[in-house]
Structure formats: C-alpha cells, structure tokens
Short mmCIF file of C-alpha atoms in Angstrom, two decimals:
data_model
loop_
_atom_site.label_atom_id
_atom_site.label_comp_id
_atom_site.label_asym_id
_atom_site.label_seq_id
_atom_site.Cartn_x
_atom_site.Cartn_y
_atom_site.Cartn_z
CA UNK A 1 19.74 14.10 -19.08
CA UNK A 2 19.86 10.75 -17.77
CA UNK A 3 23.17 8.40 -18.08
CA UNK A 4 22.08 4.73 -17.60
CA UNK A 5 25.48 2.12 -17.33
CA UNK A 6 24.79 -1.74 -18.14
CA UNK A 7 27.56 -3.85 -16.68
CA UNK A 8 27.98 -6.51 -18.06
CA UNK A 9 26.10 -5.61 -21.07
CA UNK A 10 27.37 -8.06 -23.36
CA UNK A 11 24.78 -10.23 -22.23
CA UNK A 12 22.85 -8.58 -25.83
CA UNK A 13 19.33 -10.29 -25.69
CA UNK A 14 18.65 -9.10 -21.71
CA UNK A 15 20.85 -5.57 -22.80
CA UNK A 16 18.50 -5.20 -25.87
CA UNK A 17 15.26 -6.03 -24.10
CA UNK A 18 15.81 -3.61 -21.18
CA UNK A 19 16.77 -0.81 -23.82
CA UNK A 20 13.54 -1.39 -25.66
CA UNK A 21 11.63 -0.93 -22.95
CA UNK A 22 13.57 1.95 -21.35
CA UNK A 23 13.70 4.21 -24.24
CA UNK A 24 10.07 3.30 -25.29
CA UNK A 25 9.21 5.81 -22.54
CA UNK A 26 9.36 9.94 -24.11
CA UNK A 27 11.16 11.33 -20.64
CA UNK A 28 13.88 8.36 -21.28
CA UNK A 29 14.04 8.92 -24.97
CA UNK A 30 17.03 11.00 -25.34
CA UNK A 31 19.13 9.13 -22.38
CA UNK A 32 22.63 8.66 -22.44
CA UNK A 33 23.46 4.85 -22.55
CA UNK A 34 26.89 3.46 -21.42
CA UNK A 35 28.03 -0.13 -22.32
CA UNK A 36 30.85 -1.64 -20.37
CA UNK A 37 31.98 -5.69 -20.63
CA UNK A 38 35.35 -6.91 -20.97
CA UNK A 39 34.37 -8.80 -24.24
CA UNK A 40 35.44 -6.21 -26.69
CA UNK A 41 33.18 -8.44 -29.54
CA UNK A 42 30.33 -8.58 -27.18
CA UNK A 43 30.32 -5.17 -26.74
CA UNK A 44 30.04 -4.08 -29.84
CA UNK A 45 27.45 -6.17 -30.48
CA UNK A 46 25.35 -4.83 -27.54
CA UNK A 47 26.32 -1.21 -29.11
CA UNK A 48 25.02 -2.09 -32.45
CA UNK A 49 22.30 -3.66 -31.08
CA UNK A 50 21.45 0.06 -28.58
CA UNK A 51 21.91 1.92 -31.90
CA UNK A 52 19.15 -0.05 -34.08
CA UNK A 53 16.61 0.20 -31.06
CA UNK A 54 16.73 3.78 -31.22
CA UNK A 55 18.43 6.34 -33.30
CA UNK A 56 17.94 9.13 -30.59
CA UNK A 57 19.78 7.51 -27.85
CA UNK A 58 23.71 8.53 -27.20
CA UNK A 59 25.77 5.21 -27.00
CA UNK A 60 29.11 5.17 -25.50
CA UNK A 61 31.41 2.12 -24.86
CA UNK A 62 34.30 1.28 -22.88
CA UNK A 63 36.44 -1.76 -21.83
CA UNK A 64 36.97 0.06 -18.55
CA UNK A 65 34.37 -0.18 -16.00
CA UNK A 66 35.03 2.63 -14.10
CA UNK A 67 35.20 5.07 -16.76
CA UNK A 68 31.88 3.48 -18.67
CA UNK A 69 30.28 4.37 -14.38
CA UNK A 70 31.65 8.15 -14.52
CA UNK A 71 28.33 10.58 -14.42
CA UNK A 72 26.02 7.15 -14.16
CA UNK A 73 22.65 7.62 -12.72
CA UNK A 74 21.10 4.07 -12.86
CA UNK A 75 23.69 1.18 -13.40
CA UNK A 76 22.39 -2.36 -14.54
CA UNK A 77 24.49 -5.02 -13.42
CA UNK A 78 24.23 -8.67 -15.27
CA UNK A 79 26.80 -10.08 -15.37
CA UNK A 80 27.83 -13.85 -15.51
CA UNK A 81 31.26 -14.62 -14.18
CA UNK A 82 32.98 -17.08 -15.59
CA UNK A 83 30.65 -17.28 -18.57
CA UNK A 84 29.12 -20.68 -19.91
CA UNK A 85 32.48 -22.66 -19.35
CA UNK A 86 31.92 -22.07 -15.25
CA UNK A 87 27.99 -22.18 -15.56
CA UNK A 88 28.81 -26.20 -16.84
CA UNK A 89 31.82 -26.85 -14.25
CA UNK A 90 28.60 -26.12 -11.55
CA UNK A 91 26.75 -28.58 -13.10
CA UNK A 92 29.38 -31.53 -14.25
CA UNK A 93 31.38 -31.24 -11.33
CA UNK A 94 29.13 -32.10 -8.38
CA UNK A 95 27.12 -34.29 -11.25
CA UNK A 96 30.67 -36.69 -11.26
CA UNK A 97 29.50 -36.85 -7.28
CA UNK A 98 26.09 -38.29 -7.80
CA UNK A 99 24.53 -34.37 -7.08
CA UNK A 100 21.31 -33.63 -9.55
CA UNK A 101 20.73 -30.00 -9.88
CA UNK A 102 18.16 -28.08 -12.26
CA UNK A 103 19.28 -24.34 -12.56
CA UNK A 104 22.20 -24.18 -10.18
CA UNK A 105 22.31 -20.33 -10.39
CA UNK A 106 20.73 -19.43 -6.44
CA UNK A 107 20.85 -21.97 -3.53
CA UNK A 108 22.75 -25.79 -3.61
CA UNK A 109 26.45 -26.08 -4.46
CA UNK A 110 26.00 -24.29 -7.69
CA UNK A 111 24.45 -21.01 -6.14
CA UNK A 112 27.01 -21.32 -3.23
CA UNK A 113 30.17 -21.15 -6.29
CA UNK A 114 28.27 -18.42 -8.04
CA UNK A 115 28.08 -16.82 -5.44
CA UNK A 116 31.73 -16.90 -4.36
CA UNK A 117 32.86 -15.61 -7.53
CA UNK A 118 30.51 -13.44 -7.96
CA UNK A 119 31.81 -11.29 -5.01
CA UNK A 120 35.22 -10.37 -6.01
CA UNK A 121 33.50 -8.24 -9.06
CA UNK A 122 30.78 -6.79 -6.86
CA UNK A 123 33.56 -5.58 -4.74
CA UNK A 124 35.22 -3.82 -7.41
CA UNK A 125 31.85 -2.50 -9.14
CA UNK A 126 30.73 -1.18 -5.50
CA UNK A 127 34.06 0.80 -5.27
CA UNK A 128 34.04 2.09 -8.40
CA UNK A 129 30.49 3.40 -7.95
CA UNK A 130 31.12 4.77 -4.95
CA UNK A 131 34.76 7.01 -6.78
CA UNK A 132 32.79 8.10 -9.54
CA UNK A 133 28.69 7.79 -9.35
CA UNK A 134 28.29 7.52 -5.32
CA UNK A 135 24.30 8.51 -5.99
CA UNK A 136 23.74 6.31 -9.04
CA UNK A 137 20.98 3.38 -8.13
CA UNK A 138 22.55 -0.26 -8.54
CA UNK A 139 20.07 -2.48 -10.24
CA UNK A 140 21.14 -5.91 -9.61
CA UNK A 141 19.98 -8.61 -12.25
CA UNK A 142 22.92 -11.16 -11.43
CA UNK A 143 22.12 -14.42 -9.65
CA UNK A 144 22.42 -15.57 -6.82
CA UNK A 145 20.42 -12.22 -6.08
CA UNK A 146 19.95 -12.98 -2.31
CA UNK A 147 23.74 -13.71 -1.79
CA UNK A 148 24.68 -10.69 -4.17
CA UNK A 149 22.38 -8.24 -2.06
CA UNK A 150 23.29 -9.31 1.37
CA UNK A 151 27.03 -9.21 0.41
CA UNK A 152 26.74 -5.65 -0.93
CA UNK A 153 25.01 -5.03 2.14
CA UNK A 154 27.47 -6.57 4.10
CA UNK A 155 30.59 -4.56 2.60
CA UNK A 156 28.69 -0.97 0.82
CA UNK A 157 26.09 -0.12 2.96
CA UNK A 158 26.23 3.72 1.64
CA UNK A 159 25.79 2.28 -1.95
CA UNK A 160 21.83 2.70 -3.26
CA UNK A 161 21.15 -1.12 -4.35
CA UNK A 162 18.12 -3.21 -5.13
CA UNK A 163 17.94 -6.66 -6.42
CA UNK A 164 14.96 -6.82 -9.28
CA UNK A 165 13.74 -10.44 -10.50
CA UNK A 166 10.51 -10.70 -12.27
CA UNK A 167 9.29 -14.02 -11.18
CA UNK A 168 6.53 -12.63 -9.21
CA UNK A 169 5.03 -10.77 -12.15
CA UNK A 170 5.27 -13.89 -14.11
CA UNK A 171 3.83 -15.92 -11.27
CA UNK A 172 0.56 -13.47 -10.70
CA UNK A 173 0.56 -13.34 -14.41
CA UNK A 174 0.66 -17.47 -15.35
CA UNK A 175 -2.10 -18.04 -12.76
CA UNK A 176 -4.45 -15.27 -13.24
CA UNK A 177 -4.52 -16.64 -16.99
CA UNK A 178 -4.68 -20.20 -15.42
CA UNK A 179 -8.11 -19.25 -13.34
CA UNK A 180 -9.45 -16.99 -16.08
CA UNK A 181 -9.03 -13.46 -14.36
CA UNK A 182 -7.10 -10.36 -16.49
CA UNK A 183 -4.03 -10.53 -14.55
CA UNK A 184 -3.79 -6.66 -14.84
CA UNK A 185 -6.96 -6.60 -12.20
CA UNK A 186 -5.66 -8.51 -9.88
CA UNK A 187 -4.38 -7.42 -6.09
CA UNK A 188 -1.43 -9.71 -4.89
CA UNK A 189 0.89 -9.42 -1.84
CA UNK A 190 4.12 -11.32 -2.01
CA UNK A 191 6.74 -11.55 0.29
CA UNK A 192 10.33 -13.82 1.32
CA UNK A 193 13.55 -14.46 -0.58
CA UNK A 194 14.36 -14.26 -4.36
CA UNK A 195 13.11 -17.67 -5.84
CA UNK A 196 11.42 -18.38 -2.84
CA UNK A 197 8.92 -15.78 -2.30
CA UNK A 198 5.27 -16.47 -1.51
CA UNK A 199 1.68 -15.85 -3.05
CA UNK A 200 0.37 -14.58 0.70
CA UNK A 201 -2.54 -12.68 -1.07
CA UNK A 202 -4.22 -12.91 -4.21
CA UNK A 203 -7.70 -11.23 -4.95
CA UNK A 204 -9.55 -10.27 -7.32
CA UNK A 205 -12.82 -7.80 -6.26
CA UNK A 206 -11.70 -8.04 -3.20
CA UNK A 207 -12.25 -12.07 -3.44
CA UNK A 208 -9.36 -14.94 -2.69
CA UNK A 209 -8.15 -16.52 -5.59
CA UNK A 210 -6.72 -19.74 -4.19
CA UNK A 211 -9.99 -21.55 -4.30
CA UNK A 212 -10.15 -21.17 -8.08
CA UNK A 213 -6.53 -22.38 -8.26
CA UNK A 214 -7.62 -25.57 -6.83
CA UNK A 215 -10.42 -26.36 -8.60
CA UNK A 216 -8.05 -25.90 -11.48
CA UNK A 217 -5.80 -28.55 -10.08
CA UNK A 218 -8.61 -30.90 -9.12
CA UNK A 219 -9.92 -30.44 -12.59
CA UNK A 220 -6.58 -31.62 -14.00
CA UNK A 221 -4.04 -33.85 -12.31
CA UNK A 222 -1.32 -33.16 -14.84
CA UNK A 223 -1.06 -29.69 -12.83
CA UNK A 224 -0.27 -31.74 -9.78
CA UNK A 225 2.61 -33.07 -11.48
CA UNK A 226 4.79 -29.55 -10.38
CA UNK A 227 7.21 -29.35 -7.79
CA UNK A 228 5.57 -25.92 -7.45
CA UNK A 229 2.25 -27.09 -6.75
CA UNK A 230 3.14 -29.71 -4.83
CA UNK A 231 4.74 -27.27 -2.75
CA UNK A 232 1.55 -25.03 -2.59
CA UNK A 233 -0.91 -27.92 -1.40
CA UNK A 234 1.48 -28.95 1.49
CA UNK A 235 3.09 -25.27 2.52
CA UNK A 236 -0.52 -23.34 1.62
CA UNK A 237 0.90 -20.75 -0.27
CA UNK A 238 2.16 -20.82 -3.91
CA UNK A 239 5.68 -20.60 -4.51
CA UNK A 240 6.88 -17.65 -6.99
CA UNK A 241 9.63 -19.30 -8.76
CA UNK A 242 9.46 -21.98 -11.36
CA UNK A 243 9.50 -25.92 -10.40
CA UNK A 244 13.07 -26.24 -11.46
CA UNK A 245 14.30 -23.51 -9.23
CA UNK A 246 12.03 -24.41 -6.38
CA UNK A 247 12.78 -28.09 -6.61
CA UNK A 248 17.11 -27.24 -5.39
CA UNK A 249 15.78 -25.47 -2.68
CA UNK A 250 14.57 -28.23 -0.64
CA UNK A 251 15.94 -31.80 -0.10
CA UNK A 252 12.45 -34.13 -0.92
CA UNK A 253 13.00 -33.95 -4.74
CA UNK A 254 16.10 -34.24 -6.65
CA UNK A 255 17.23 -37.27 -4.55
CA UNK A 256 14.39 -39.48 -5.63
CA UNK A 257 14.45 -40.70 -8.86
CA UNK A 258 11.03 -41.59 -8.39
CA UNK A 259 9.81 -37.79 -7.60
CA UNK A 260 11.95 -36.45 -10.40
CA UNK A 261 9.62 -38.85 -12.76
CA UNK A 262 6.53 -38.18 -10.83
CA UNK A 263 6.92 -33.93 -10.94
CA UNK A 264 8.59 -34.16 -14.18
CA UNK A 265 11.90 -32.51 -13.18
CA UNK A 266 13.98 -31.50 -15.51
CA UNK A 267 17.38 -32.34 -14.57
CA UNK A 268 20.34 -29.85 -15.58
CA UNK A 269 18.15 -27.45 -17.60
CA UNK A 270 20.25 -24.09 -17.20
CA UNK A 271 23.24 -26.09 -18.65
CA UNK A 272 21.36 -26.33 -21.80
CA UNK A 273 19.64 -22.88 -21.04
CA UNK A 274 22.84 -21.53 -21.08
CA UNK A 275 24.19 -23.63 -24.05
CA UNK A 276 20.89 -21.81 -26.09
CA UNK A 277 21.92 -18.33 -24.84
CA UNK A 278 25.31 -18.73 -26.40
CA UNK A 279 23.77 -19.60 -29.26
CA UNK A 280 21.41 -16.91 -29.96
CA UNK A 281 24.31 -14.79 -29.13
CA UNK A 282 26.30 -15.74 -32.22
CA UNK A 283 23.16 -15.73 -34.35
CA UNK A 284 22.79 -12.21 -33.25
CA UNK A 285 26.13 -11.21 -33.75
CA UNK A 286 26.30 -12.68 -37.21
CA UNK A 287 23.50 -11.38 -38.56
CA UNK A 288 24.70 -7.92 -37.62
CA UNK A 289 27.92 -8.43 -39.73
CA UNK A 290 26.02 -9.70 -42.74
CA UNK A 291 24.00 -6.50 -42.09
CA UNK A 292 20.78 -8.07 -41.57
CA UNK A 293 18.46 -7.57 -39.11
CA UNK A 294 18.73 -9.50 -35.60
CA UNK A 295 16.25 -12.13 -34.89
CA UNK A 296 12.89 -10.63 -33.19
CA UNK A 297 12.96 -10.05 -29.05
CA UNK A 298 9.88 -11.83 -27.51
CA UNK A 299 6.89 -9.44 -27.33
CA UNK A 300 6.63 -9.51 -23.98
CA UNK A 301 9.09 -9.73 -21.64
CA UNK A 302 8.33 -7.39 -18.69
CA UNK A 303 10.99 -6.23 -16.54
CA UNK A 304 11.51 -4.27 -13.51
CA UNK A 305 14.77 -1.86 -14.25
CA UNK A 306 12.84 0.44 -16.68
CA UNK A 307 9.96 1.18 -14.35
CA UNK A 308 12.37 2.08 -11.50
CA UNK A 309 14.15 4.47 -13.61
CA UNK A 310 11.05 5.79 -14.98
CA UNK A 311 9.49 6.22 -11.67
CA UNK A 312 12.79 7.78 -10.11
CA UNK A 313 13.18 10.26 -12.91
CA UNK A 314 9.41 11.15 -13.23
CA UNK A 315 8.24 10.76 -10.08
CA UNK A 316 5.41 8.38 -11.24
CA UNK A 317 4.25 6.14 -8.53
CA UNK A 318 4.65 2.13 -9.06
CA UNK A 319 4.85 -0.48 -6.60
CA UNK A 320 7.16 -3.78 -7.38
CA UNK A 321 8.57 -6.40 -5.99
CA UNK A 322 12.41 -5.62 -4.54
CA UNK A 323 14.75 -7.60 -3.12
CA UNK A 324 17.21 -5.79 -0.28
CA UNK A 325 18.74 -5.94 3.37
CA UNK A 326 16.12 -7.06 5.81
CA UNK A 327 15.80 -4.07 8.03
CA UNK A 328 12.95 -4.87 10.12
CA UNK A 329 10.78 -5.91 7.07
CA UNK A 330 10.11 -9.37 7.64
CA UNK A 331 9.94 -9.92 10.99
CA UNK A 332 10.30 -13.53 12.01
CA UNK A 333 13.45 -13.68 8.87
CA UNK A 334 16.89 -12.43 9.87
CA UNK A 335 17.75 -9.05 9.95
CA UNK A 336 20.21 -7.81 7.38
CA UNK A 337 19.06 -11.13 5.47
CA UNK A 338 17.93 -10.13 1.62
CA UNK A 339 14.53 -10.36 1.24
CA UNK A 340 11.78 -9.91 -1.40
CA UNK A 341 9.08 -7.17 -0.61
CA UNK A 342 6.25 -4.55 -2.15
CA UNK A 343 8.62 -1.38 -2.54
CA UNK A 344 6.94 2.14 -4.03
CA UNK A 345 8.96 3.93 -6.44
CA UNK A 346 8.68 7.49 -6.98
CA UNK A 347 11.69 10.37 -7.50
CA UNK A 348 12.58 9.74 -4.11
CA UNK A 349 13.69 6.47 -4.43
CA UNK A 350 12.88 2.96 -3.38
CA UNK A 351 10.38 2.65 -0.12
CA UNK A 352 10.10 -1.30 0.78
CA UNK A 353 7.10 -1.99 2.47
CA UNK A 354 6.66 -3.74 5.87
CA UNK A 355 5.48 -7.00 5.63
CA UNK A 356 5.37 -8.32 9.05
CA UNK A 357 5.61 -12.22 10.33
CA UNK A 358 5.09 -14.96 7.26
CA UNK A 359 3.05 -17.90 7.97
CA UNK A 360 5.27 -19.98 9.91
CA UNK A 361 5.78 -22.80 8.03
CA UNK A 362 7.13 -20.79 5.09
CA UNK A 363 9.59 -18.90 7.05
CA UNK A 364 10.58 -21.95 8.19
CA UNK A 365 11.46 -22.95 4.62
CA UNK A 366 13.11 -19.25 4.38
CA UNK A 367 15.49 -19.75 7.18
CA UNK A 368 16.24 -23.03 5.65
CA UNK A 369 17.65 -20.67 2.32
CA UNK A 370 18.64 -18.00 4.21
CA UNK A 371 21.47 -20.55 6.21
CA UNK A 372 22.99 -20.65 2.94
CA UNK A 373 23.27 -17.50 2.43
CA UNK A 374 24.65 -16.24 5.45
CA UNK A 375 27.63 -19.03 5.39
CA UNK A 376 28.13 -18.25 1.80
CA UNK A 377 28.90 -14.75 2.34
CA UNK A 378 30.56 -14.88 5.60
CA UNK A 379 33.14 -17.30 4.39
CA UNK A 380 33.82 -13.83 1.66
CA UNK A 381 33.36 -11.28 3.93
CA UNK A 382 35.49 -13.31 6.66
CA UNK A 383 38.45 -15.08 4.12
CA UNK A 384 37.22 -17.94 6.13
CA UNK A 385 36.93 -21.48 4.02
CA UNK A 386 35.64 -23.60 6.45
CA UNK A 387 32.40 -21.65 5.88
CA UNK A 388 31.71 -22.60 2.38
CA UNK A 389 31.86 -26.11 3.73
CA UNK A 390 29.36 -25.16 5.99
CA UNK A 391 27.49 -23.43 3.75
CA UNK A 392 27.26 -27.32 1.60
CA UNK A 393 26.90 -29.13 4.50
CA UNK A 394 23.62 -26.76 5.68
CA UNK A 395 22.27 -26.75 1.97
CA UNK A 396 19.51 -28.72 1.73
CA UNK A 397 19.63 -30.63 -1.58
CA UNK A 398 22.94 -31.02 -1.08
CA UNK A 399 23.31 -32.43 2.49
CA UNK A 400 19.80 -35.01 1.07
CA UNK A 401 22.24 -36.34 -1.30
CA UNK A 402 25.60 -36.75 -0.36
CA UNK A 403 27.86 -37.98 2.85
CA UNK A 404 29.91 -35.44 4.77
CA UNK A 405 32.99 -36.84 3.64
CA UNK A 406 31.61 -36.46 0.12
CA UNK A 407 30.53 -32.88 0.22
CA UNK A 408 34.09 -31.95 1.50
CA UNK A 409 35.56 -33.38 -1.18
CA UNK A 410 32.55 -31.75 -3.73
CA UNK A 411 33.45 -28.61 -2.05
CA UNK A 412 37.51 -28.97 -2.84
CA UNK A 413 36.81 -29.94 -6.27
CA UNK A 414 34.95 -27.30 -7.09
CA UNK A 415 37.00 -24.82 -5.29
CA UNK A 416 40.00 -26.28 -7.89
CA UNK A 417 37.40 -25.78 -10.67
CA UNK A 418 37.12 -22.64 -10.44
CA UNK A 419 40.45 -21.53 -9.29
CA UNK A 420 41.39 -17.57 -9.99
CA UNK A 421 37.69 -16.62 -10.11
CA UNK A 422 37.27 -17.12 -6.40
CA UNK A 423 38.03 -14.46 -3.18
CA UNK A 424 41.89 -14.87 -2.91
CA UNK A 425 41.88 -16.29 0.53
CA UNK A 426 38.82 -19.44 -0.53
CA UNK A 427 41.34 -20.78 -2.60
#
C-alpha cells in the first residue's frame, strides 16, 4: 500500500491532474491519498475532486499537516503562500517603483519575496516529515524551486527531496513539433538551474537538431521575436523556460520599452495567470455543489511526480529532469547550489547524473541566478536582512532598472507588504 500526501492540495486543478495521472497506473490504483491545506473549503473541494477521479482510491483529509504526513511515502508539496493577494503585492509593489516583471515567481524581487516566505513553511513541513514520515520522498512543485531546494538543503539535509518542473519536457516537446521530428524519438541532454536550464544536446538518429531550428527561424522572423530565441542565437544553446520567465532573469529586456515591443513581452502575466487560476477554482468548486460535473482537465499535461512514484514503487527505470543540491554535478556551478540534471529513477531512488562543465558562457548566466539565490537564502538561514538587500541589489533585472537608493527602499516596502509571512528576524 502506498500513502501519497499533497500539501497544499487545495491548489484542485494541479491536485486533480497529478491524481489522474497517478492512479491511471494499476500498481498505484488502490493508493492511499492524503489531502492537507489550511483552506477547509479548498480542501474539500480537492477531496471531491480525488473521489470522482477514481472510486478505488482511499481519501483522507486533515487541516493538520502533520497528521495528513503520518505513514506518507511520497509527499507533494504546492503550495502558494500568501495566495493571490501576495502573488499581486509582488507585482504592484515594485511596479509603484518603475520595476516591470513578467512571472515574478523565481529570480528578481518577486522570486526573492517568494522565496522568503516560502521558507518559514518549508521549515515546518521538513520537521514534520522528518517526526512522522523521515523516509517519505519530498516532491517539490512550489516556486522559486532553486531557492526552495537549496534552502531545504541548507537546513534538512537527511530529508529525501527533489525539485520536479516540467519545462524541459515541454521545451524538447514544442521544438521537436516546431522542426517536424516525433518528440517521443528524440535524445536530449539538459542541464543548469530551474527556468534556466539549457538544450546542450538534441538529436535525433544520432543527428543535431539545432540546424533545423534555425532554418525554422530564418524561414520565419516572427520566431525571432522571443526573448527565448533571442537568447539561443547569442548564448548558442536554447533556453528551457518560456520568454516571460527567461526575460526577469537577465537585465537587457524588461528595461527597454523598445525590446519589450520588439520580443513581444508580456508584462505582468502571472498576475493575471493567477487572477484565471482563482477563477477556475470557483468554477470548479461551484459546479461540484450544483452536482455537476467539473470542467474538463487539459488532455495533456505531463508531469514528473507520478513517474517518480511509479518508478520508486515498481522499480521501472525512467530518466527525468531533477532539480537538487549541487554535489559535484555541475562542475564549473557552485557546490550545494540547486541545479537541474538527467536523474534515473528506479525503487532505489533518485540517481542525478553527472553533467560536467557547461559551455562557459551559460554558466556564466547561471552564476548570475545562482547570486540570487545564495543571498536569498542566507539572509533565512542567517536572520540576516542586509542580505535580502543584497540579494536585490545582485539581481539582475532589478539592479538594470532601479538606483541603489531605490531598491532599498523597494526592498523595505515590500518587506512591510508582506509583514507576518516573512522569517521572524527579516522583518
């Protein structure tokens, strides 16, 4: 019998998608699924919601997290702290400051505060695994994963966690479709830090890939128009995230008005992302009481979680992309940084693979991230404020578009936006 724990899992539309797919597998069929949020509405909708995707499956539910953990194997954690309201005080606040962001949920001032109070709740999650599930695998779904990993690094090293993000699949996928090749028969390496991990490899027969991808872009300029692709033709290698995460990362884009016209940026999309997820929430959640069905999931929406558990419980081989503590991985990256590599799954666990030294220039852009990281979750780990100034002031995006003096006073503003969420001692 296996007991799987979402955290967090009144997120319904990502809680319902990963059920499908988990119990669509026989050996999972019969699992044990345990919902915990500290919405008591939202978790009954999840629980409804686990109920109509299969009526073999054993639901429990609890307000408390630690007894929804007791006898987990697997625990999915997405949550979102501080819900939409915090998700737009990222967004409006530095906005009032002249700062343009796009997603706000990994890097730049808006990763750096979701980050920070983020932490508090993976420090209680992390002890309670370790009182009541100390061998139960944390799959980590909550942004900003890099900053999440390396601070459960940091402060649980005995706890089993892996950060799982399927932007790579979608990446291999979207361009295999874009040169004509089955993406399914396609050999890829990728390798470097969540939302900035690189294409380093992409066959097919044993045959590069990359000069079919620019013909494609030669054969229409409207391609060229991505902040993704103009990445690509000046770093070499094709960027795995979208063009409105990859455009925070960096400080040539969102400062310009002129390139957020020319690569057709879209300027504070998760705020309405968000908005739309609240939405479908209540749609879902009404229809249930009416006692009609909830609207359709996508058909497709491929994530990692159930093919770790599957593989870990069967013993079936798979290799995905995972994001963890750099321990000698990527060698010219920091060590103990989170990075994205291969990893094989089978019932032993998780094996990342050894990557080696990335191309220069795109560690380069790595270390860049990884800066932000580090400062984010040392000012946490250390109580120590002055180094979520730093972290701003060494953010690229950020530190394009604003004065010292004004990203210390961004940074205070913020910090008073958010308030009780944050680490007692960043207040």
């Amino acid at each position: 019998m296996v007991t799987i724990a979402f955290v967090g899992a009144g997120s319904v539309e990502f809680t319902r998608q990963l059920l499908r797919d988990i119990l669509s597998f026989p050996e999972l069929a019969d699992a044990t699924i345990s919902l915990h949020d500290i919405d008591s509405e939202r978790l009954e909708v999840a629980a409804a919601l686990a109920r109509l995707t299969s009526s073999q499956v054993r639901v429990r539910t609890s307000l408390s997290r630690r007894e929804a953990l007791e006898g987990a194997d697997f625990v999915v954690n997405m949550v979102a702290i501080g819900g939409h309201a915090a998700t737009l005080r990222d967004f409006d606040v530095p906005e009032s400051f002249g700062l343009r962001q796009t997603i706000g949920d990994t890097l730049g001032i808006g990763g750096i505060f979701r980050g920070l109070r983020t932490f508090p709740f993976l420090d209680g999650l992390a002890a309670d695994m370790l009182a009541v599930c100390p061998e139960a695998w944390l799959l980590n779904y909550t942004n900003p994963m890099a900053m999440n990993i390396q601070y459960l690094a940091t402060v649980a090293p005995r706890l089993k966690a892996v950060g799982l993000c399927h932007s790579v699949h979608w990446t291999i996928h979207d361009l295999s479709a874009l040169v004509g090749v089955p993406h399914e028969e396609v050999d890829f390496l990728s390798a470097g830090v969540n939302h900035q991990a690189w294409i380093l490899r992409w066959e097919h027969g044993g045959r590069s890939l990359y000069p079919a991808l620019d013909a494609a872009i030669a054969a229409d300029p409207e391609l060229a128009r991505r902040v993704r692709v103009d990445v690509y033709r000046r770093f070499g290698f094709y960027p795995t995230e979208t063009s409105e995460h990859s455009s925070e990362y960096v400080p040539w884009y969102l400062k310009h008005q002129s390139e957020v016209d020319r690569l057709r940026i879209p300027v504070r999309d998760y705020a309405s992302i968000s908005a739309e997820n609240v939405a479908t929430y209540e749609k879902t959640r009404d229809a249930l009481a009416a006692g009609d069905q909830p609207p359709p999931l996508e058909d497709e929406a491929v994530e990692y979680a159930p093919q770790v558990i599957h593989s870990l419980v069967t013993g079936r081989q798979r290799t995905i992309q995972v994001n963890v503590a750099n321990d000698g991985l990527i060698s010219n990256l920091p060590s103990g940084a989170a990075v994205e590599v291969p990893a094989t799954l089978d019932r032993l666990g998780v094996h990342p693979h050894v990557v080696g030294a990335l191309p220069r220039q795109l560690a380069a852009l790595n270390r860049s991230f990884l800066n932000v990281v580090d400062l984010t979750v040392a000012a946490a780990v250390e109580g120590n404020p002055d180094h979520v100034r730093h972290a701003a002031l060494c953010d690229p995006a950020t530190a394009a578009a604003l004065t010292v003096g004004q990203i210390d006073s961004l940074v205070a503003a913020l910090t008073a936006a958010h308030g009780d969420l944050l680490p007692a001692a960043l207040r």
